[in-house]
Coordinates of C-alpha atoms in Angstrom, one line a residue:
X273 CA -23.5 -22.7 5.0
X274 CA -22.2 -26.3 4.0
X275 CA -24.4 -27.9 0.0
X276 CA -25.4 -31.6 0.9
X277 CA -24.9 -34.8 -0.9
X278 CA -28.0 -34.8 -2.4
X279 CA -27.9 -31.1 -3.6
X280 CA -25.2 -31.2 -5.5
X281 CA -26.7 -34.1 -7.2
X282 CA -29.4 -31.8 -8.1
X283 CA -27.0 -29.3 -9.7
X284 CA -25.5 -31.2 -12.1
X285 CA -28.4 -33.2 -13.3
X286 CA -30.2 -30.1 -13.9
X287 CA -26.7 -29.0 -15.9
X288 CA -26.5 -32.2 -17.8
X289 CA -30.4 -31.3 -18.9
X290 CA -29.0 -28.0 -20.2
X291 CA -26.0 -29.4 -22.3
X292 CA -28.6 -32.5 -24.8
X293 CA -29.0 -31.2 -28.2
X294 CA -29.4 -28.0 -29.2
X295 CA -33.0 -27.3 -30.0
X296 CA -35.0 -25.4 -32.4
X297 CA -37.0 -25.2 -36.1
X298 CA -35.2 -25.5 -39.4
X299 CA -36.6 -25.3 -42.7
X300 CA -32.7 -25.1 -44.4
X301 CA -33.4 -25.6 -48.5
X302 CA -37.4 -26.0 -49.0
X303 CA -36.7 -23.6 -51.3
X304 CA -39.7 -21.5 -50.0
X305 CA -41.0 -18.4 -51.3
X306 CA -42.6 -16.8 -48.0
X307 CA -43.8 -12.6 -49.7
X308 CA -46.9 -12.2 -46.7
X309 CA -47.4 -12.8 -42.9
X310 CA -49.8 -16.3 -44.1
X311 CA -47.0 -18.2 -46.4
X312 CA -44.5 -17.1 -43.1
X313 CA -48.0 -19.5 -41.2
X314 CA -45.8 -22.6 -41.4
X315 CA -42.2 -21.1 -40.6
X316 CA -44.7 -19.2 -37.2
X317 CA -46.4 -21.5 -35.9
X318 CA -43.2 -24.7 -36.3
X319 CA -41.8 -21.8 -34.1
X320 CA -45.0 -21.0 -31.4
X321 CA -44.6 -25.5 -31.2
X322 CA -41.3 -25.4 -29.7
X323 CA -40.6 -25.6 -26.0
X324 CA -37.1 -24.4 -26.2
X325 CA -36.0 -22.2 -29.7
X326 CA -32.5 -21.6 -28.9
X327 CA -32.0 -21.4 -33.3
X328 CA -33.8 -20.4 -36.7
X329 CA -33.1 -21.8 -40.1
X330 CA -33.7 -20.2 -42.7
X331 CA -31.3 -21.2 -44.9
X332 CA -32.0 -21.8 -48.8
X333 CA -35.6 -20.0 -48.6
X334 CA -36.1 -17.1 -49.9
X335 CA -37.9 -13.9 -47.7
X336 CA -40.2 -10.8 -48.1
X337 CA -40.6 -7.9 -45.5
X338 CA -44.6 -9.1 -44.3
X339 CA -43.1 -12.2 -43.8
X340 CA -40.1 -10.9 -42.1
X341 CA -41.7 -8.5 -39.7
X342 CA -43.8 -11.3 -38.9
X343 CA -41.3 -13.6 -38.4
X344 CA -40.0 -11.2 -35.7
X345 CA -43.3 -10.9 -33.9
X346 CA -43.3 -14.7 -33.1
X347 CA -39.8 -13.7 -32.5
X348 CA -40.7 -12.1 -29.4
X349 CA -41.2 -13.9 -27.4
X350 CA -38.1 -15.9 -27.6
X351 CA -35.5 -14.7 -24.9
X352 CA -34.2 -18.0 -25.3
X353 CA -33.2 -17.6 -28.9
X354 CA -29.0 -17.3 -29.7
X355 CA -27.6 -18.8 -33.2
X356 CA -30.1 -16.8 -35.8
X357 CA -29.0 -19.7 -39.0
X358 CA -30.2 -16.8 -42.4
X359 CA -27.3 -18.3 -45.1
X360 CA -29.0 -17.9 -48.6
X361 CA -32.1 -17.2 -47.6
X362 CA -32.8 -13.4 -49.8
X363 CA -33.1 -14.7 -53.2
X364 CA -34.6 -13.2 -56.2
X365 CA -35.1 -10.3 -53.2
X366 CA -34.6 -6.1 -54.1
X367 CA -31.8 -5.0 -52.3
X368 CA -34.1 -2.3 -50.7
X369 CA -35.6 -4.7 -49.1
X370 CA -33.5 -6.7 -47.9
X371 CA -32.4 -4.2 -44.9
X372 CA -36.0 -4.1 -43.7
X373 CA -36.5 -7.1 -43.7
X374 CA -33.5 -7.8 -41.2
X375 CA -34.1 -4.9 -39.0
X376 CA -37.6 -6.6 -38.6
X377 CA -36.0 -9.7 -37.4
X378 CA -33.3 -7.8 -35.6
X379 CA -35.8 -5.9 -33.9
X380 CA -38.0 -8.8 -32.9
X381 CA -35.1 -10.1 -31.1
X382 CA -33.6 -6.6 -29.2
X383 CA -37.0 -6.5 -27.5
X384 CA -37.1 -11.1 -26.3
X385 CA -33.8 -9.4 -25.0
X386 CA -32.1 -12.0 -26.2
X387 CA -27.9 -12.6 -26.5
X388 CA -27.1 -14.6 -29.7
X389 CA -24.2 -16.2 -29.8
X390 CA -24.5 -17.2 -34.1
X391 CA -25.3 -14.6 -36.4
X392 CA -24.9 -16.7 -39.7
X393 CA -25.7 -14.7 -43.1
X394 CA -23.5 -15.3 -45.2
X395 CA -24.5 -15.7 -49.5
X396 CA -26.9 -13.2 -48.7
X397 CA -26.0 -10.5 -51.5
X398 CA -27.9 -6.7 -49.3
X399 CA -24.7 -5.6 -50.4
X400 CA -23.3 -2.2 -48.2
X401 CA -27.0 -1.6 -47.7
X402 CA -28.1 -4.6 -46.1
X403 CA -25.4 -3.8 -43.9
X404 CA -27.5 -0.7 -42.4
X405 CA -30.5 -3.0 -41.7
X406 CA -27.6 -5.1 -39.7
X407 CA -26.1 -2.3 -38.2
X408 CA -28.5 -1.6 -35.6
X409 CA -28.9 -5.2 -34.6
X410 CA -25.2 -5.1 -34.2
X411 CA -25.0 -2.9 -31.9
X412 CA -27.5 -3.6 -30.1
X413 CA -27.1 -5.9 -26.0
X414 CA -28.8 -8.9 -28.6
X415 CA -25.4 -9.6 -30.4
X416 CA -23.5 -8.3 -26.5
X417 CA -22.1 -12.1 -26.2
X418 CA -22.3 -12.9 -30.3
X419 CA -19.8 -16.0 -30.1
X420 CA -19.6 -16.2 -34.6
X421 CA -20.4 -14.3 -37.1
X422 CA -20.8 -14.8 -40.9
X423 CA -20.7 -12.9 -43.7
X424 CA -18.6 -14.8 -46.2
X425 CA -20.5 -13.6 -50.1
X426 CA -22.6 -10.3 -49.0
X427 CA -20.4 -8.2 -51.7
X428 CA -19.6 -5.5 -48.5
X429 CA -17.6 -3.2 -50.1
X430 CA -15.2 -1.0 -49.0
X431 CA -18.7 0.8 -47.9
X432 CA -20.1 -2.1 -46.1
X433 CA -16.5 -3.3 -44.5
X434 CA -16.0 0.3 -43.3
X435 CA -20.2 -0.3 -41.9
X436 CA -19.2 -3.3 -39.8
X437 CA -16.2 -2.5 -38.5
X438 CA -18.5 0.6 -36.9
X439 CA -20.7 -1.7 -35.2
X440 CA -18.4 -4.0 -34.0
X441 CA -16.7 -2.0 -32.4
X442 CA -19.8 0.0 -30.6
X443 CA -21.2 -3.7 -29.1
X444 CA -18.0 -3.3 -28.0
X445 CA -17.5 -0.3 -26.5
X446 CA -21.3 -1.0 -24.9
X447 CA -21.0 -4.6 -23.9
X448 CA -17.9 -3.5 -22.8
X449 CA -19.2 -0.2 -20.4
X450 CA -21.8 -4.0 -19.2
X451 CA -18.9 -5.5 -17.3
X452 CA -19.0 -8.5 -20.3
X453 CA -17.0 -7.4 -24.1
X454 CA -17.3 -8.9 -26.9
X455 CA -16.3 -11.4 -26.8
X456 CA -15.8 -13.0 -31.1
X457 CA -14.9 -15.9 -32.0
X458 CA -15.1 -17.2 -34.8
X459 CA -15.2 -14.2 -38.0
X460 CA -15.6 -15.4 -41.5
X461 CA -16.8 -12.5 -44.3
X462 CA -14.9 -13.6 -47.1
X463 CA -15.4 -13.1 -51.6
X464 CA -17.0 -9.5 -50.0
X465 CA -13.9 -7.3 -52.1
X466 CA -13.3 -5.6 -48.5
X467 CA -10.0 -4.6 -50.0
X468 CA -7.7 -2.1 -48.5
X469 CA -9.8 0.3 -46.8
X470 CA -12.4 -2.8 -45.8
X471 CA -9.6 -4.5 -43.5
X472 CA -7.8 -1.8 -41.9
X473 CA -11.4 -0.8 -40.3
X474 CA -11.8 -3.8 -39.3
X475 CA -8.1 -4.2 -37.9
X476 CA -9.1 -2.2 -36.0
X477 CA -11.8 -3.9 -33.7
X478 CA -10.0 -7.0 -34.2
X479 CA -7.1 -5.1 -32.4
X480 CA -10.0 -4.3 -29.3
X481 CA -11.6 -8.3 -29.7
X482 CA -8.5 -9.6 -29.0
X483 CA -10.5 -13.3 -28.8
X484 CA -10.5 -14.4 -32.2
X485 CA -10.0 -18.5 -32.8
X486 CA -10.6 -18.4 -36.6
X487 CA -10.8 -15.7 -38.8
X488 CA -11.2 -16.3 -42.7
X489 CA -11.1 -13.4 -45.6
X490 CA -10.3 -15.0 -48.7
X491 CA -10.9 -13.4 -51.7
X492 CA -11.5 -9.7 -50.6
X493 CA -9.3 -7.7 -53.0
X494 CA -6.3 -6.9 -50.1
X495 CA -2.9 -5.5 -50.6
X496 CA -0.1 -5.8 -48.4
X497 CA -0.9 -2.3 -46.6
X498 CA -4.9 -4.4 -45.9
X499 CA -2.3 -7.3 -44.9
X500 CA -0.3 -5.3 -43.3
X501 CA -3.5 -3.9 -40.8
X502 CA -4.3 -7.5 -40.1
X503 CA -1.0 -9.3 -39.2
X504 CA -1.4 -6.7 -36.5
X505 CA -3.8 -7.5 -35.8
X506 CA -3.8 -11.4 -35.4
X507 CA -1.1 -10.5 -33.1
X508 CA -2.8 -9.2 -30.8
X509 CA -5.5 -12.2 -31.0
X510 CA -3.7 -15.0 -29.0
X511 CA -5.9 -17.5 -29.8
X512 CA -6.7 -17.7 -32.9
X513 CA -6.3 -21.5 -34.6
X514 CA -7.4 -20.9 -38.2
X515 CA -6.4 -18.1 -40.2
X516 CA -7.6 -17.7 -44.1
X517 CA -6.4 -15.2 -45.7
X518 CA -6.8 -17.3 -49.7
X519 CA -6.7 -15.6 -52.9
X520 CA -5.5 -11.9 -51.8
X521 CA -1.9 -10.5 -52.6
X522 CA 0.9 -10.6 -50.0
X523 CA 3.8 -10.0 -51.7
X524 CA 7.2 -9.1 -50.6
X525 CA 5.7 -6.3 -47.4
X526 CA 1.7 -8.4 -46.9
X527 CA 4.6 -11.3 -46.2
X528 CA 6.7 -10.0 -44.0
X529 CA 3.5 -7.9 -41.8
X530 CA 1.9 -12.0 -41.8
X531 CA 5.5 -14.2 -40.2
X532 CA 6.4 -11.8 -37.7
X533 CA 2.6 -12.1 -36.8
X534 CA 2.8 -15.6 -36.8
X535 CA 5.7 -15.8 -34.8
X536 CA 2.8 -15.2 -31.2
X537 CA 0.0 -17.4 -33.1
X538 CA 1.4 -20.5 -31.5
X539 CA -2.1 -22.0 -31.3
X540 CA -2.3 -21.8 -35.3
X541 CA -3.6 -25.0 -36.6
X542 CA -4.9 -24.4 -40.1
X543 CA -3.8 -21.7 -41.8
X544 CA -4.5 -21.0 -46.0
X545 CA -2.0 -18.5 -47.6
X546 CA -2.7 -19.9 -50.7
X547 CA -2.4 -18.5 -54.5
X548 CA -1.5 -15.4 -52.1
X549 CA 1.7 -13.6 -54.6
X550 CA 3.9 -14.8 -51.4
X551 CA 7.1 -15.8 -53.7
X552 CA 10.3 -17.3 -52.9
X553 CA 10.9 -14.5 -50.9
X554 CA 7.7 -14.1 -48.5
X555 CA 8.1 -17.8 -48.3
X556 CA 10.8 -18.3 -46.9
X557 CA 9.7 -15.2 -44.6
X558 CA 6.7 -17.2 -44.2
X559 CA 9.1 -20.4 -42.6
X560 CA 11.4 -18.6 -40.8
X561 CA 7.7 -17.1 -38.9
X562 CA 7.0 -20.7 -38.6
X563 CA 10.0 -21.7 -37.5
X564 CA 10.2 -22.6 -34.1
X565 CA 6.7 -23.4 -31.8
X566 CA 3.3 -23.4 -33.6
X567 CA 3.6 -27.8 -32.2
X568 CA -0.3 -27.7 -33.0
X569 CA -0.1 -27.4 -36.5
X570 CA -2.0 -29.6 -39.0
X571 CA -2.7 -27.3 -42.3
X572 CA -0.3 -26.0 -44.4
X573 CA -1.7 -24.5 -47.8
X574 CA 0.6 -22.6 -49.7
X575 CA 0.3 -23.6 -53.3
X576 CA 0.0 -21.2 -56.3
X577 CA 2.2 -18.9 -54.7
X578 CA 4.7 -18.9 -58.2
X579 CA 7.8 -20.5 -55.3
X580 CA 10.8 -21.5 -56.3
X581 CA 13.0 -24.1 -54.6
X582 CA 14.2 -22.4 -52.4
X583 CA 11.2 -21.3 -50.3
X584 CA 9.5 -24.7 -51.6
X585 CA 12.7 -26.1 -48.6
X586 CA 12.7 -23.8 -46.3
X587 CA 9.3 -24.2 -45.9
X588 CA 10.0 -28.1 -46.0
X589 CA 12.9 -28.0 -43.4
X590 CA 10.4 -25.3 -41.3
X591 CA 7.7 -28.2 -40.4
X592 CA 10.6 -30.5 -38.6
X593 CA 8.7 -29.8 -35.6
X594 CA 4.9 -30.0 -36.4
X595 CA 4.2 -33.1 -34.9
X596 CA 0.2 -32.7 -35.2
X597 CA 0.9 -31.9 -39.3
X598 CA -1.2 -33.9 -41.5
X599 CA -1.2 -31.8 -44.7
X600 CA 1.3 -29.7 -46.8
X601 CA 0.0 -28.0 -49.7
X602 CA 1.8 -26.7 -52.1
X603 CA 2.0 -27.8 -55.6
X604 CA 1.3 -25.3 -57.9
X605 CA 4.3 -23.2 -57.8
X606 CA 8.3 -23.1 -59.5
X607 CA 9.9 -25.6 -57.9
X608 CA 11.2 -26.8 -61.3
X609 CA 11.6 -31.4 -60.7
X610 CA 15.0 -30.8 -59.3
X611 CA 12.7 -29.1 -56.0
X612 CA 10.6 -31.3 -56.4
X613 CA 13.3 -34.1 -54.8
X614 CA 15.3 -32.1 -52.9
X615 CA 11.6 -31.0 -50.2
X616 CA 10.8 -34.6 -51.2
X617 CA 13.9 -35.6 -49.1
X618 CA 13.7 -33.0 -46.5
X619 CA 10.5 -33.6 -45.5
X620 CA 11.1 -37.4 -45.5
X621 CA 13.8 -37.1 -43.5
X622 CA 12.2 -34.2 -40.9
X623 CA 9.6 -37.9 -41.0
X624 CA 7.0 -35.5 -42.7
X625 CA 6.7 -37.4 -45.8
X626 CA 2.7 -38.5 -45.5
X627 CA 1.8 -35.0 -45.5
X628 CA 3.2 -34.3 -48.6
X629 CA -0.6 -32.8 -50.7
X630 CA -0.1 -33.4 -54.9
X631 CA 2.9 -31.7 -57.1
X632 CA 1.1 -32.5 -60.1
X633 CA 0.6 -29.1 -61.4
X634 CA 3.8 -28.1 -60.2
X635 CA 5.7 -25.9 -63.0
X636 CA 9.8 -25.0 -63.9
X637 CA 11.8 -23.2 -62.1
X638 CA 12.2 -20.7 -64.4
X639 CA 9.2 -18.0 -65.5
X640 CA 6.0 -19.1 -65.0
X641 CA 4.1 -21.3 -68.9
X642 CA 2.1 -17.5 -68.6
X643 CA 5.5 -15.4 -68.0
X644 CA 7.5 -17.6 -70.6
X645 CA 5.4 -17.0 -74.0
X646 CA 6.9 -14.2 -75.8
X647 CA 9.9 -14.1 -73.1
X648 CA 13.3 -15.0 -72.3
X649 CA 13.7 -17.9 -70.3
X650 CA 15.9 -16.4 -67.4
X651 CA 19.3 -19.7 -66.3
X652 CA 19.0 -21.0 -62.9
X653 CA 21.7 -18.1 -62.6
X654 CA 19.3 -15.8 -62.7
X655 CA 17.1 -17.1 -60.5
X656 CA 17.8 -14.8 -57.7
X657 CA 17.8 -11.6 -59.2
X658 CA 14.5 -13.0 -61.2
X659 CA 13.4 -12.6 -57.3
X660 CA 15.1 -9.0 -56.3
X661 CA 13.7 -7.7 -59.4
X662 CA 10.1 -8.9 -60.0
X663 CA 8.1 -6.3 -59.2
X664 CA 5.2 -6.9 -58.0
X665 CA 1.2 -6.5 -58.1
X666 CA 0.8 -4.6 -55.0
X667 CA 4.0 -2.2 -56.3
X668 CA 2.5 -1.8 -60.4
X669 CA -0.9 -0.8 -58.6
X670 CA 0.6 1.6 -56.1
X671 CA 2.6 3.0 -58.2
X672 CA 0.3 3.7 -60.9
X673 CA -2.2 5.3 -57.5
X674 CA -0.1 6.9 -56.0
X675 CA 0.7 9.7 -60.3
X676 CA -2.8 10.0 -60.2
X677 CA -2.9 12.6 -62.9
X678 CA -2.5 9.6 -65.1
X679 CA -6.6 7.7 -64.0
X680 CA -8.4 6.6 -66.5
X681 CA -12.1 6.2 -66.4
X682 CA -14.2 3.3 -67.1
X683 CA -14.4 4.4 -69.8
X684 CA -11.3 4.9 -70.6
X685 CA -10.3 1.3 -70.3
X686 CA -14.0 0.0 -71.9
X687 CA -12.3 1.7 -75.0
X688 CA -8.8 0.5 -75.3
X689 CA -8.5 -2.5 -72.7
X690 CA -5.0 -2.3 -71.9
X691 CA -3.2 -3.8 -68.4
X692 CA -2.6 -0.3 -67.9
X693 CA -4.1 1.5 -68.1
X694 CA -6.7 -1.5 -65.7
X695 CA -3.8 0.0 -63.3
X696 CA -4.7 3.4 -63.8
X697 CA -8.2 2.7 -62.8
X698 CA -7.0 2.7 -59.4
X699 CA -7.4 0.5 -55.6
X700 CA -11.6 0.7 -56.8
X701 CA -10.9 -0.6 -60.3
X702 CA -13.5 -3.8 -59.0
X703 CA -16.4 -1.8 -57.6
X704 CA -16.1 0.8 -60.6
X705 CA -16.5 -2.5 -63.5
X706 CA -19.0 -3.7 -61.9
X707 CA -21.1 -0.1 -61.6
X708 CA -20.6 0.5 -64.7
X709 CA -21.4 -3.1 -65.7
X710 CA -25.3 -2.3 -63.7
X711 CA -25.7 1.1 -65.1
X712 CA -28.7 2.5 -62.4
X713 CA -29.2 -1.0 -60.6
X714 CA -30.1 -2.5 -63.5
X715 CA -28.1 -4.9 -65.9
X716 CA -27.7 -4.5 -69.7
X717 CA -26.6 -8.5 -70.3
X718 CA -24.8 -7.0 -73.8
X719 CA -23.1 -4.6 -72.2
X720 CA -22.2 -6.3 -68.9
X721 CA -20.9 -9.6 -70.3
X722 CA -18.3 -7.2 -73.1
X723 CA -17.2 -5.9 -69.6
X724 CA -16.0 -9.1 -68.4
X725 CA -14.7 -10.0 -71.3
X726 CA -12.7 -6.6 -71.7
X727 CA -11.1 -7.7 -68.4
X728 CA -11.4 -11.6 -68.3
X729 CA -9.2 -10.9 -71.9
X730 CA -6.0 -9.6 -69.5
X731 CA -6.0 -12.9 -67.2
X732 CA -2.7 -14.0 -69.3
X733 CA -1.4 -11.3 -69.3
X734 CA 1.8 -11.4 -66.8
X735 CA 1.9 -8.0 -66.0
X736 CA -2.5 -7.5 -64.4
X737 CA -3.6 -11.2 -64.7
X738 CA -4.2 -12.5 -61.2
X739 CA -6.0 -8.8 -60.3
X740 CA -7.8 -9.5 -64.3
X741 CA -9.0 -12.9 -63.2
X742 CA -9.5 -11.4 -60.0
X743 CA -12.2 -9.4 -61.0
X744 CA -13.2 -11.7 -63.1
X745 CA -14.8 -13.9 -61.0
X746 CA -16.3 -11.5 -59.5
X747 CA -18.2 -9.7 -62.7
X748 CA -19.0 -14.0 -63.5
X749 CA -19.9 -14.6 -60.1
X750 CA -22.5 -11.2 -59.8
X751 CA -24.0 -12.4 -64.2
X752 CA -24.5 -15.7 -62.8
X753 CA -26.4 -14.3 -59.2
X754 CA -28.7 -11.8 -61.1
X755 CA -29.5 -14.4 -63.5
X756 CA -31.3 -16.3 -61.3
X757 CA -32.6 -14.5 -59.4
X758 CA -34.3 -12.5 -62.4
X759 CA -35.0 -15.8 -65.1
X760 CA -32.9 -15.0 -67.0
X761 CA -29.8 -18.0 -67.2
X762 CA -30.9 -19.1 -71.2
X763 CA -29.9 -15.6 -72.2
X764 CA -26.7 -14.4 -70.1
X765 CA -25.6 -18.1 -71.4
X766 CA -26.2 -17.2 -75.1
X767 CA -24.8 -14.0 -74.7
X768 CA -21.2 -15.8 -73.1
X769 CA -21.2 -18.6 -75.8
X770 CA -21.5 -15.5 -78.7
X771 CA -19.0 -13.4 -77.2
X772 CA -16.4 -16.4 -75.8
X773 CA -16.8 -16.9 -79.9
X774 CA -17.8 -20.6 -79.4
X775 CA -21.1 -19.6 -81.8
X776 CA -21.9 -17.0 -84.1
X777 CA -23.6 -14.1 -83.1
X778 CA -27.2 -12.5 -85.4
X779 CA -25.2 -10.1 -85.5
X780 CA -22.9 -10.5 -88.7
X781 CA -21.4 -7.7 -88.4
X782 CA -20.3 -8.9 -84.8
X783 CA -16.4 -9.8 -84.4
X784 CA -14.4 -10.8 -80.8
X785 CA -12.0 -7.9 -80.4
X786 CA -10.2 -8.7 -77.7
X787 CA -8.3 -11.9 -77.0
X788 CA -10.0 -15.0 -76.9
X789 CA -7.2 -16.9 -74.9
X790 CA -7.1 -14.9 -72.1
X791 CA -10.7 -15.1 -72.0
X792 CA -10.5 -18.9 -72.0
X793 CA -8.0 -18.2 -69.1
X794 CA -10.6 -16.1 -66.5
X795 CA -13.8 -19.3 -67.8
X796 CA -10.9 -22.3 -67.0
X797 CA -10.5 -20.6 -63.2
X798 CA -14.3 -19.9 -63.0
X799 CA -15.1 -23.6 -64.3
X800 CA -15.2 -24.7 -60.8
X801 CA -16.5 -22.6 -58.5
X802 CA -19.9 -24.4 -57.6
X803 CA -21.6 -20.3 -58.4
X804 CA -21.1 -22.1 -61.9
X805 CA -25.6 -23.2 -62.8
X806 CA -25.7 -25.6 -63.4
X807 CA -27.0 -25.0 -66.9
X808 CA -24.4 -22.8 -67.3
X809 CA -22.2 -25.8 -67.1
X810 CA -24.1 -28.2 -69.7
X811 CA -24.1 -25.1 -71.8
X812 CA -20.4 -24.7 -71.8
X813 CA -19.8 -28.5 -71.8
X814 CA -22.2 -29.4 -74.9
X815 CA -19.9 -26.1 -77.6
X816 CA -16.6 -27.0 -75.6
X817 CA -16.8 -30.8 -76.7
X818 CA -17.9 -29.4 -79.9
X819 CA -14.9 -27.3 -80.4
X820 CA -12.1 -30.2 -79.1
X821 CA -13.8 -32.3 -81.8
X822 CA -13.0 -30.4 -84.0
X823 CA -9.3 -29.8 -83.8
X824 CA -9.6 -25.9 -82.7
X825 CA -7.5 -22.8 -81.7
X826 CA -6.6 -23.2 -77.6
X827 CA -7.6 -27.2 -77.5
X828 CA -5.2 -28.0 -74.3
X829 CA -7.1 -25.2 -72.7
X830 CA -10.3 -26.0 -73.7
X831 CA -10.0 -29.0 -72.1
X832 CA -8.6 -27.8 -69.3
X833 CA -12.1 -25.7 -69.0
X834 CA -14.8 -29.6 -70.0
X835 CA -12.4 -30.9 -67.1
X836 CA -13.8 -28.1 -64.5
X837 CA -16.7 -28.1 -66.5
X838 CA -17.5 -31.4 -64.9

């Protein structure tokens, strides 16, 4: 049967109509406190008035259980719904409220027989218990067509990561039975403390899916074991274009695994392995993995990895056939002046010098600035021995955890806050410290800040500095988030200033007994991050400026903190 030309024109016109800008309702950034059904009426009215509801954006509001139930009921009549843009919508809510609210919203979409393509719940601190409320939705037919899942900064932890992996696995298997398996393209789950176990659980899901195009899992406390599992999974996702594993800990073993995967991932456009403790050997492995092909590569970020000249030059040489390269970020490594010169020369030779970013924070090719304090500086001839002999953080951790008889409790660590005791807390050290700081799910500010100081005091320790800094960042984020939700910013600010030695305590006997230089070093890293409340920035700026005017101790460090706060 033939199709008339007029019918083809009619069909084309209809298809064009379906591709107009998607319609929906947005209350983004309205700061609405939606507690009751009555509070939710403005949202419900807008939903009901929208002729074709493809998305609902509730970012930057706060949603209670009753309001969520009412909104869910209005969504029950919307089978066309595709995009749930629900980031940062539970500010100030109890963790027990969030799962119930998510259950209602999910049930509404399931009843509508909607098929989501995007689900964004980032910046909602619901933790593992929140995943329980989310799991029913993820397992349902509503998520069988899901393409983008964004769960950044949710505090999932290992338990939440495993629950999420289980729900996604079931979603994949059930959708496969319907003849069209889950084809997730985007997976975002940064700042979630997934650690090795959570990463391994999710890697199993990624191996099944095979359709990922973008993965971002920065700042998750993942070591080489988890990185290896993820690398093997990424190798099965040949269409991967964006890969961000910033601020995890690769070491040589992790670098070897990811380099092997890179060989098969020829569609990559953006790679971010910054602050992953690659070191020179890791950099050489990455360079080898990128050397052939990768003609679509546009951005490579490998900053703050303790890479020396040999690794830097190898990375530069590997860019020779990257015609689309726009940005090569190698700052805060240990190339030395000669290394920088050689890297620039190599990039100039292959026509890629314009892609090179700033190298202002380049260190000497010997030891890092932190390590050089109290240690002898090695000559260039000893470089290879240093690269071989320096024990990676994850290897120290592995050794400590293998000797279970030597493990310490949190109380023992707090009594004697040494680098060795931090390692001997075991793999779940971050979670254990958080649980101690949040006794019975409540926060005693003074107790929390003391724990924060004890950990951050080790941030300038050559052995565990990176590990301590990562845990410190998590603790800072947690206390600031809690303070904002509980109108306690002024209390937290005052306590921080006292324990950082910037103001005197009302208790005249109090005197910080921890390494304040380490604490300030951690604060320097945190000062540039966007989770620091404005009032906290202002308070810290005032007292940092006062300290600088007095020409006190740690003057360069305090100036760096002040610059970060601005």
